[in-house]
Short mmCIF file of C-alpha atoms and ligand atoms in Angstrom, two decimals:
data_model
loop_
_atom_site.label_atom_id
_atom_site.label_comp_id
_atom_site.label_asym_id
_atom_site.label_seq_id
_atom_site.Cartn_x
_atom_site.Cartn_y
_atom_site.Cartn_z
CA MET N 30 14.53 150.97 250.48
CA TYR N 31 15.11 148.68 246.78
CA ASN N 32 16.59 151.32 244.66
CA GLY N 33 15.26 154.20 247.04
CA ARG N 34 11.22 153.17 246.57
CA PHE N 35 8.69 151.64 248.14
CA PRO N 36 7.45 149.57 247.32
CA GLY N 37 10.33 148.17 245.48
CA GLN N 38 11.01 148.71 241.67
CA GLU N 39 8.25 146.36 239.73
CA ILE N 40 10.88 143.72 238.17
CA ARG N 41 9.42 142.02 235.21
CA VAL N 42 10.61 139.39 232.75
CA ARG N 43 9.17 137.22 230.39
CA GLU N 44 9.22 133.84 231.00
CA GLY N 45 11.89 131.88 230.43
CA GLU N 46 14.14 134.63 230.56
CA ARG N 47 17.32 134.34 232.68
CA LEU N 48 16.91 137.02 235.35
CA ARG N 49 20.00 138.42 236.88
CA VAL N 50 19.89 140.70 239.95
CA VAL N 51 22.69 142.29 241.67
CA LEU N 52 22.12 142.86 245.35
CA GLU N 53 24.28 145.92 246.83
CA ASN N 54 23.79 145.87 250.28
CA GLY N 55 23.82 149.79 251.49
CA VAL N 56 22.16 149.18 254.63
CA PRO N 57 23.44 148.82 257.74
CA GLU N 58 22.86 145.13 258.37
CA SER N 59 23.38 141.70 256.97
CA THR N 60 20.54 140.99 253.98
CA THR N 61 19.43 138.75 251.61
CA VAL N 62 16.68 138.43 248.75
CA HIS N 63 13.83 135.95 248.90
CA TRP N 64 12.37 135.29 245.37
CA HIS N 65 8.77 134.34 247.37
CA GLY N 66 7.04 132.09 244.85
CA VAL N 67 9.16 131.30 242.51
CA PRO N 68 11.15 127.33 242.82
CA VAL N 69 14.26 128.82 241.94
CA PRO N 70 17.59 126.67 242.48
CA ASN N 71 18.07 126.07 246.11
CA ARG N 72 21.47 128.94 246.39
CA MET N 73 19.40 131.47 244.98
CA ASP N 74 16.62 131.37 247.18
CA GLY N 75 17.98 134.29 249.72
CA VAL N 76 16.76 132.70 252.97
CA PRO N 77 19.95 133.58 255.12
CA ALA N 78 22.22 130.58 257.38
CA VAL N 79 19.99 128.14 254.92
CA THR N 80 20.73 128.49 251.42
CA GLN N 81 23.50 131.40 251.54
CA GLU N 82 25.20 133.31 254.14
CA PRO N 83 23.91 136.85 254.34
CA VAL N 84 25.20 139.69 252.56
CA ARG N 85 26.77 141.41 254.73
CA PRO N 86 26.62 145.62 254.97
CA GLY N 87 28.98 147.15 251.86
CA GLU N 88 29.35 143.86 250.35
CA SER N 89 27.26 141.98 247.35
CA PHE N 90 25.62 139.00 245.83
CA VAL N 91 24.98 137.84 242.24
CA TYR N 92 21.25 136.42 241.97
CA GLU N 93 20.66 134.28 239.09
CA TYR N 94 17.72 132.51 237.54
CA VAL N 95 15.66 131.59 235.11
CA ALA N 96 12.02 133.04 235.18
CA GLU N 97 8.96 130.43 235.44
CA PRO N 98 6.47 129.97 235.68
CA ALA N 99 4.84 132.88 234.90
CA GLY N 100 3.02 134.74 236.88
CA SER N 101 2.75 137.29 239.79
CA TYR N 102 5.78 137.20 242.56
CA MET N 103 7.09 139.04 245.16
CA TYR N 104 10.57 139.60 246.12
CA HIS N 105 11.49 140.49 250.05
CA SER N 106 14.30 140.38 252.08
CA HIS N 107 14.10 137.30 254.19
CA VAL N 108 16.40 138.60 257.02
CA ALA N 109 14.21 139.63 260.67
CA LEU N 110 11.51 142.38 260.16
CA GLN N 111 13.80 144.10 257.41
CA LEU N 112 10.71 143.62 254.97
CA ASP N 113 7.87 145.11 257.29
CA ARG N 114 10.69 148.07 257.26
CA GLY N 115 10.19 148.48 253.76
CA LEU N 116 12.17 145.67 251.97
CA LEU N 117 9.97 144.25 249.59
CA GLY N 118 8.74 144.55 246.01
CA PRO N 119 6.96 143.27 242.49
CA LEU N 120 8.38 140.87 240.19
CA ILE N 121 5.90 139.70 237.23
CA ILE N 122 6.81 137.16 235.10
CA GLU N 123 5.04 137.73 231.82
CA GLU N 124 3.52 134.66 230.17
CA ARG N 125 4.53 134.09 226.34
CA SER N 126 1.02 132.82 225.33
CA PRO N 127 -1.49 134.77 228.45
CA HIS N 128 -4.86 132.07 228.71
CA VAL N 129 -6.82 135.29 229.44
CA ASP N 130 -7.87 138.38 227.30
CA TYR N 131 -6.90 141.84 228.77
CA ASP N 132 -6.34 145.59 227.60
CA ARG N 133 -4.40 146.47 230.72
CA GLU N 134 -3.15 145.58 233.75
CA TYR N 135 -1.82 147.13 237.15
CA THR N 136 0.06 145.50 239.74
CA VAL N 137 -1.68 146.42 243.35
CA VAL N 138 0.70 145.97 246.33
CA LEU N 139 -1.11 145.65 249.56
CA ASP N 140 1.01 146.65 252.99
CA ASP N 141 0.98 147.31 256.18
CA LEU N 142 2.86 150.61 257.16
CA LEU N 143 5.31 150.27 260.22
CA THR N 144 7.83 153.75 260.40
CA GLY N 145 9.82 155.11 263.42
CA GLU N 146 9.77 151.92 265.62
CA PRO N 147 12.05 153.79 267.71
CA ARG N 148 13.94 150.32 269.35
CA LEU N 149 14.90 149.56 265.71
CA THR N 150 16.52 152.56 264.97
CA GLN N 151 18.60 151.32 267.11
CA GLY N 152 19.12 148.30 265.14
CA ARG N 153 19.72 145.12 267.47
CA GLY N 154 18.56 143.41 270.04
CA SER N 155 15.31 142.54 270.49
CA MET N 156 12.88 143.37 267.71
CA MET N 157 9.69 142.48 269.59
CA MET N 158 7.12 144.65 269.81
CA GLY N 159 6.31 144.68 273.35
CA ARG N 160 2.38 143.80 272.66
CA GLY N 161 3.45 139.81 272.38
CA ALA N 162 1.01 138.07 269.73
CA ALA N 163 -1.01 140.96 269.18
CA GLY N 164 1.72 142.46 267.09
CA PRO N 165 2.34 146.25 266.63
CA GLU N 166 -0.31 148.82 265.45
CA TYR N 167 -0.01 149.60 261.94
CA GLN N 168 0.23 153.57 261.06
CA ALA N 169 -1.84 153.35 257.81
CA PHE N 170 -2.76 150.54 255.13
CA LEU N 171 -1.11 150.85 251.77
CA ILE N 172 -2.39 150.33 248.14
CA ASN N 173 1.24 150.59 245.92
CA GLY N 174 3.23 152.40 248.64
CA ARG N 175 -0.06 155.24 249.11
CA PRO N 176 -2.19 155.90 252.43
CA PRO N 177 -5.95 155.46 252.01
CA ALA N 178 -5.96 159.37 251.27
CA ASP N 179 -3.82 160.18 248.59
CA PRO N 180 -4.66 156.94 246.68
CA SER N 181 -2.89 155.41 243.64
CA LEU N 182 -4.96 156.16 240.76
CA LEU N 183 -5.84 153.24 237.95
CA GLU N 184 -6.89 154.91 234.99
CA VAL N 185 -8.93 152.58 232.84
CA ARG N 186 -11.45 153.11 229.51
CA ARG N 187 -15.03 151.73 229.23
CA GLY N 188 -15.01 148.26 227.97
CA GLU N 189 -11.74 147.42 228.44
CA ARG N 190 -10.74 144.29 230.39
CA VAL N 191 -8.35 145.28 233.13
CA ARG N 192 -6.07 142.34 235.12
CA LEU N 193 -5.40 143.69 238.55
CA ARG N 194 -2.04 141.44 239.85
CA LEU N 195 -3.04 141.66 244.03
CA ILE N 196 0.02 141.36 245.72
CA ASN N 197 0.06 140.71 249.41
CA PRO N 198 3.77 141.46 250.89
CA ALA N 199 2.50 143.10 254.27
CA SER N 200 3.97 141.59 257.67
CA GLN N 201 0.74 140.77 259.37
CA THR N 202 -2.20 141.86 257.54
CA THR N 203 -4.81 139.60 255.63
CA PHE N 204 -7.13 141.88 253.54
CA ARG N 205 -10.53 141.42 251.94
CA VAL N 206 -10.14 142.92 248.61
CA ALA N 207 -13.21 144.10 246.76
CA LEU N 208 -13.76 146.75 244.14
CA ALA N 209 -16.91 149.02 244.27
CA GLY N 210 -19.58 149.05 241.03
CA HIS N 211 -17.59 145.50 239.65
CA ARG N 212 -17.40 142.04 240.30
CA MET N 213 -13.96 140.53 240.32
CA THR N 214 -12.61 137.06 237.95
CA VAL N 215 -10.08 135.61 239.38
CA VAL N 216 -8.21 133.74 237.31
CA HIS N 217 -4.82 133.50 238.68
CA ALA N 218 -4.18 131.82 242.14
CA ASP N 219 -0.75 132.96 243.11
CA SER N 220 1.01 132.52 240.20
CA ARG N 221 -0.95 129.50 238.43
CA PRO N 222 -3.96 129.93 236.11
CA VAL N 223 -7.26 128.59 237.48
CA GLU N 224 -10.64 128.22 236.02
CA PRO N 225 -11.91 132.04 236.13
CA ILE N 226 -14.17 132.80 238.83
CA GLU N 227 -16.23 135.47 239.25
CA VAL N 228 -16.35 136.87 243.00
CA ASP N 229 -17.07 140.21 245.12
CA ALA N 230 -14.56 139.51 247.07
CA VAL N 231 -11.01 137.70 247.66
CA LEU N 232 -9.50 136.88 250.84
CA ILE N 233 -5.80 137.63 250.60
CA GLY N 234 -3.44 136.39 252.96
CA MET N 235 0.42 137.68 253.68
CA GLY N 236 2.37 135.93 250.91
CA GLU N 237 -0.92 135.54 248.92
CA ARG N 238 -1.38 136.61 245.61
CA TYR N 239 -4.23 137.01 243.43
CA ASP N 240 -4.82 137.90 239.39
CA VAL N 241 -7.89 139.09 238.93
CA ILE N 242 -9.71 140.88 236.09
CA VAL N 243 -12.32 143.42 235.89
CA GLU N 244 -14.87 144.37 233.15
CA ALA N 245 -14.53 148.20 233.03
CA GLY N 246 -18.58 148.40 232.10
CA ASN N 247 -19.65 150.76 234.59
CA PRO N 248 -18.10 154.48 234.08
CA GLY N 249 -17.19 156.32 237.31
CA ALA N 250 -14.56 156.41 240.00
CA TRP N 251 -14.49 153.49 242.34
CA ASN N 252 -13.05 152.64 245.40
CA LEU N 253 -10.75 149.61 245.59
CA VAL N 254 -10.89 148.39 248.96
CA GLY N 255 -8.49 146.34 251.10
CA THR N 256 -9.71 146.02 254.69
CA SER N 257 -7.43 144.09 257.58
CA ILE N 258 -9.86 141.26 258.28
CA GLU N 259 -8.35 141.09 261.97
CA ARG N 260 -7.18 142.75 264.87
CA GLN N 261 -6.65 146.16 263.65
CA ARG N 262 -9.68 147.17 261.94
CA GLY N 263 -8.80 149.86 258.54
CA SER N 264 -8.34 149.64 254.93
CA ALA N 265 -6.17 150.04 252.35
CA ARG N 266 -7.45 152.23 249.39
CA ALA N 267 -6.71 152.71 245.42
CA VAL N 268 -9.43 154.38 242.95
CA LEU N 269 -10.30 152.75 239.90
CA ARG N 270 -11.14 155.71 237.47
CA TYR N 271 -12.38 155.61 233.86
CA ALA N 272 -11.41 158.45 231.45
CA ASP N 273 -14.67 159.64 230.44
CA ALA N 274 -15.94 159.36 233.92
CA SER N 275 -17.81 163.15 235.12
CA ALA N 276 -17.03 162.32 238.41
CA ASN N 277 -12.74 162.49 239.46
CA ALA N 278 -13.39 160.69 243.26
CA PRO N 279 -15.62 158.32 244.54
CA ALA N 280 -18.63 159.26 246.24
CA GLN N 281 -17.95 159.82 250.28
CA GLY N 282 -18.56 156.75 251.46
CA GLN N 283 -18.67 154.95 248.79
CA ARG N 284 -17.72 151.28 249.78
CA PRO N 285 -17.49 148.21 248.04
CA ALA N 286 -20.43 145.56 248.71
CA GLY N 287 -18.33 142.77 248.67
CA ILE N 288 -16.11 144.05 251.63
CA SER N 289 -19.15 142.88 253.87
CA GLY N 290 -20.82 140.61 251.83
CA GLY N 291 -21.49 138.87 248.41
CA ARG N 292 -19.38 135.87 246.98
CA LEU N 293 -16.09 135.69 248.95
CA LEU N 294 -13.53 133.21 247.27
CA THR N 295 -12.65 130.46 248.64
CA VAL N 296 -9.24 128.12 247.77
CA SER N 297 -11.86 125.19 247.53
CA ASP N 298 -13.42 127.24 244.34
CA LEU N 299 -10.61 126.97 242.32
CA THR N 300 -9.64 124.63 239.70
CA GLY N 301 -6.10 124.65 238.24
CA THR N 302 -5.94 124.79 234.48
CA GLU N 303 -2.68 123.24 234.01
CA PRO N 304 -2.05 119.21 234.21
CA GLU N 305 0.07 119.26 237.19
CA SER N 306 -2.99 120.66 239.41
CA ARG N 307 -4.38 117.44 238.49
CA ILE N 308 -2.05 115.05 239.83
CA GLY N 309 -3.87 112.12 241.88
CA ARG N 310 -0.23 110.49 243.03
CA ASP N 311 -1.03 108.58 246.66
CA PRO N 312 1.58 110.29 248.56
CA ASP N 313 5.09 108.24 249.57
CA ARG N 314 5.56 110.34 252.66
CA THR N 315 3.05 112.28 255.00
CA PHE N 316 3.53 114.37 257.76
CA ALA N 317 0.92 115.48 260.11
CA LEU N 318 1.54 118.83 261.51
CA THR N 319 -0.07 121.14 264.43
CA LEU N 320 0.32 124.96 264.45
CA SER N 321 -0.23 126.14 267.86
CA SER N 322 0.93 129.07 270.16
CA ARG N 323 1.66 129.12 273.85
CA MET N 324 -0.31 131.34 276.62
CA MET N 325 2.17 133.44 277.92
CA SER N 326 4.85 133.37 275.46
CA ASP N 327 5.15 135.15 272.11
CA GLY N 328 5.88 131.89 270.62
CA TRP N 329 4.58 130.29 267.30
CA PHE N 330 5.18 126.63 267.09
CA ILE N 331 5.03 123.68 264.13
CA ASP N 332 4.71 120.84 266.59
CA GLY N 333 5.77 122.48 269.82
CA GLU N 334 8.77 123.35 267.39
CA ALA N 335 10.47 127.11 266.73
CA PHE N 336 13.01 127.56 263.52
CA PRO N 337 15.68 127.45 264.28
CA GLU N 338 15.21 125.11 266.94
CA ALA N 339 13.33 122.64 264.83
CA GLU N 340 13.81 118.57 263.36
CA PRO N 341 13.93 119.20 259.36
CA LEU N 342 10.80 117.50 258.01
CA GLU N 343 13.27 114.62 255.87
CA ILE N 344 12.14 113.75 252.38
CA HIS N 345 13.74 112.08 249.13
CA GLU N 346 13.85 113.51 245.69
CA GLY N 347 11.04 112.30 243.26
CA GLU N 348 8.57 111.28 246.76
CA ARG N 349 5.37 112.72 246.44
CA VAL N 350 4.64 114.50 250.14
CA ARG N 351 1.93 115.00 251.67
CA VAL N 352 0.88 117.95 254.51
CA SER N 353 -1.69 118.24 256.73
CA MET N 354 -1.64 120.66 259.27
CA THR N 355 -4.25 121.68 261.75
CA ASN N 356 -4.47 125.22 263.47
CA ARG N 357 -4.78 124.95 267.47
CA SER N 358 -4.13 129.10 267.53
CA MET N 359 -6.38 131.54 267.31
CA MET N 360 -5.16 133.33 264.22
CA LEU N 361 -4.80 132.60 261.11
CA HIS N 362 -1.78 131.46 259.36
CA PRO N 363 -0.94 131.68 255.93
CA MET N 364 1.72 128.65 255.50
CA HIS N 365 4.53 129.22 252.65
CA LEU N 366 6.25 126.36 251.27
CA HIS N 367 9.84 127.67 249.31
CA GLY N 368 11.35 126.10 246.05
CA HIS N 369 7.98 123.95 245.22
CA PHE N 370 4.35 124.69 244.28
CA PHE N 371 2.00 122.36 246.22
CA ARG N 372 -1.62 121.12 244.99
CA VAL N 373 -4.19 122.46 247.96
CA GLY N 374 -7.57 121.09 246.74
CA ASN N 375 -7.74 121.46 242.81
CA ALA N 376 -5.09 124.18 242.26
CA LEU N 377 -1.13 124.84 242.67
CA LYS N 378 -0.39 127.17 245.02
CA GLU N 379 2.68 128.01 247.21
CA THR N 380 1.46 130.02 250.29
CA VAL N 381 -1.81 129.10 251.66
CA ILE N 382 -4.57 130.17 254.40
CA VAL N 383 -5.24 127.86 257.36
CA PRO N 384 -8.35 129.33 259.38
CA PRO N 385 -7.97 129.43 263.30
CA HIS N 386 -9.57 127.46 265.76
CA MET N 387 -8.84 124.18 264.24
CA GLY N 388 -8.89 125.05 260.64
CA GLN N 389 -7.51 122.21 258.68
CA VAL N 390 -5.64 122.51 254.98
CA THR N 391 -3.84 119.82 253.21
CA PHE N 392 -1.49 119.92 250.75
CA ASP N 393 0.86 117.76 248.61
CA PHE N 394 3.74 118.44 246.26
CA THR N 395 6.51 116.28 244.19
CA ALA N 396 9.95 116.77 245.94
CA ASP N 397 11.64 117.81 242.72
CA ASN N 398 13.59 121.08 243.70
CA PRO N 399 16.64 119.29 246.07
CA GLY N 400 18.26 120.79 248.88
CA ASP N 401 17.14 122.69 252.58
CA TRP N 402 13.65 124.52 252.27
CA LEU N 403 12.07 126.85 254.67
CA PHE N 404 8.49 125.92 255.36
CA HIS N 405 6.61 128.63 257.86
CA CYS N 406 3.84 130.79 258.24
CA HIS N 407 4.55 134.31 256.95
CA ASN N 408 2.97 136.19 259.35
CA LEU N 409 6.71 138.50 260.43
CU1 C2O D 7 7.89 135.43 251.47
CU2 C2O D 7 10.49 132.25 253.14
O1 C2O D 7 9.16 133.87 252.26
CU1 CU D 8 1.30 132.60 261.36
#
């Protein structure tokens, strides 16, 4: 855990502030911290053996950078499966002038819980779970560290506009998130502002974030549900409760309609409000990448290669770069680029779901942050 808490404590700063975080490594393995989504200088990016030496047990490392742009982010260990063991937390960079009005906000951290993997307590050797590509069986799905039976309470008052920062640092779970009794207006994708769009549900892959506004106009106690869409069935739950509600808890079996129907946000619905989200410049360089898995192996590949035995994609500072991905596997892959925002459709993001079974996604970005950067699937 970070500072003995799970999820790690929320780090909250204002846009443009200089943030300094001292990492003291008290776990018996090397570690690093990655500031997922924030375009930090390369040496602050926290990728072991790529941007820094891993921080050994008992050692410390100082991360320091200017916190911008504003938005909802997360921080996590970038070593092995430490994120899955609990080394994760939310990072919020507040806007100097918010482009949306709201009266109250909550950070909503979704997660899949796995504890007590016996092999991991030995600390060394293979971290594979013995189920191949199917992955481990999670014990529960959580919101803000709490299981559905003991949910976190989000108190609101009638008439308020409530901003929910939905953050998914889970290791292997994409959630479909919906709130009973309410629609949600998406106002940020990853960290960046988008034209408000009202939906019944959002699909949030590992590493993605969405900020939504909920108009509190329907008093009561309501389930906020994140349902796992793959492999393992199950849901995470929190409760949105009006201060003046007569009911203390949602009615038995109450389920948001958006979990199984209604309007689901898709990436193509997003329109960024910032000028960068409309850059139409032709690419100077294009990569066509195939995402695949191999039968009879636990491996996942980009163009047949797997890090660290992978040829770097070489680009030059100032270039406009296009990446077109085709997913030949049966699993979706939330692909994450470090150090940069990319334009996908008409929005800026840095993590995007590439759908399974020949799904295709193309993004463009400007190479404006020199260094060696990871580009990877966020499924641990
Ligand atoms: Cu959250 Cu390399 O990423
Ligand atoms: Cu993947």
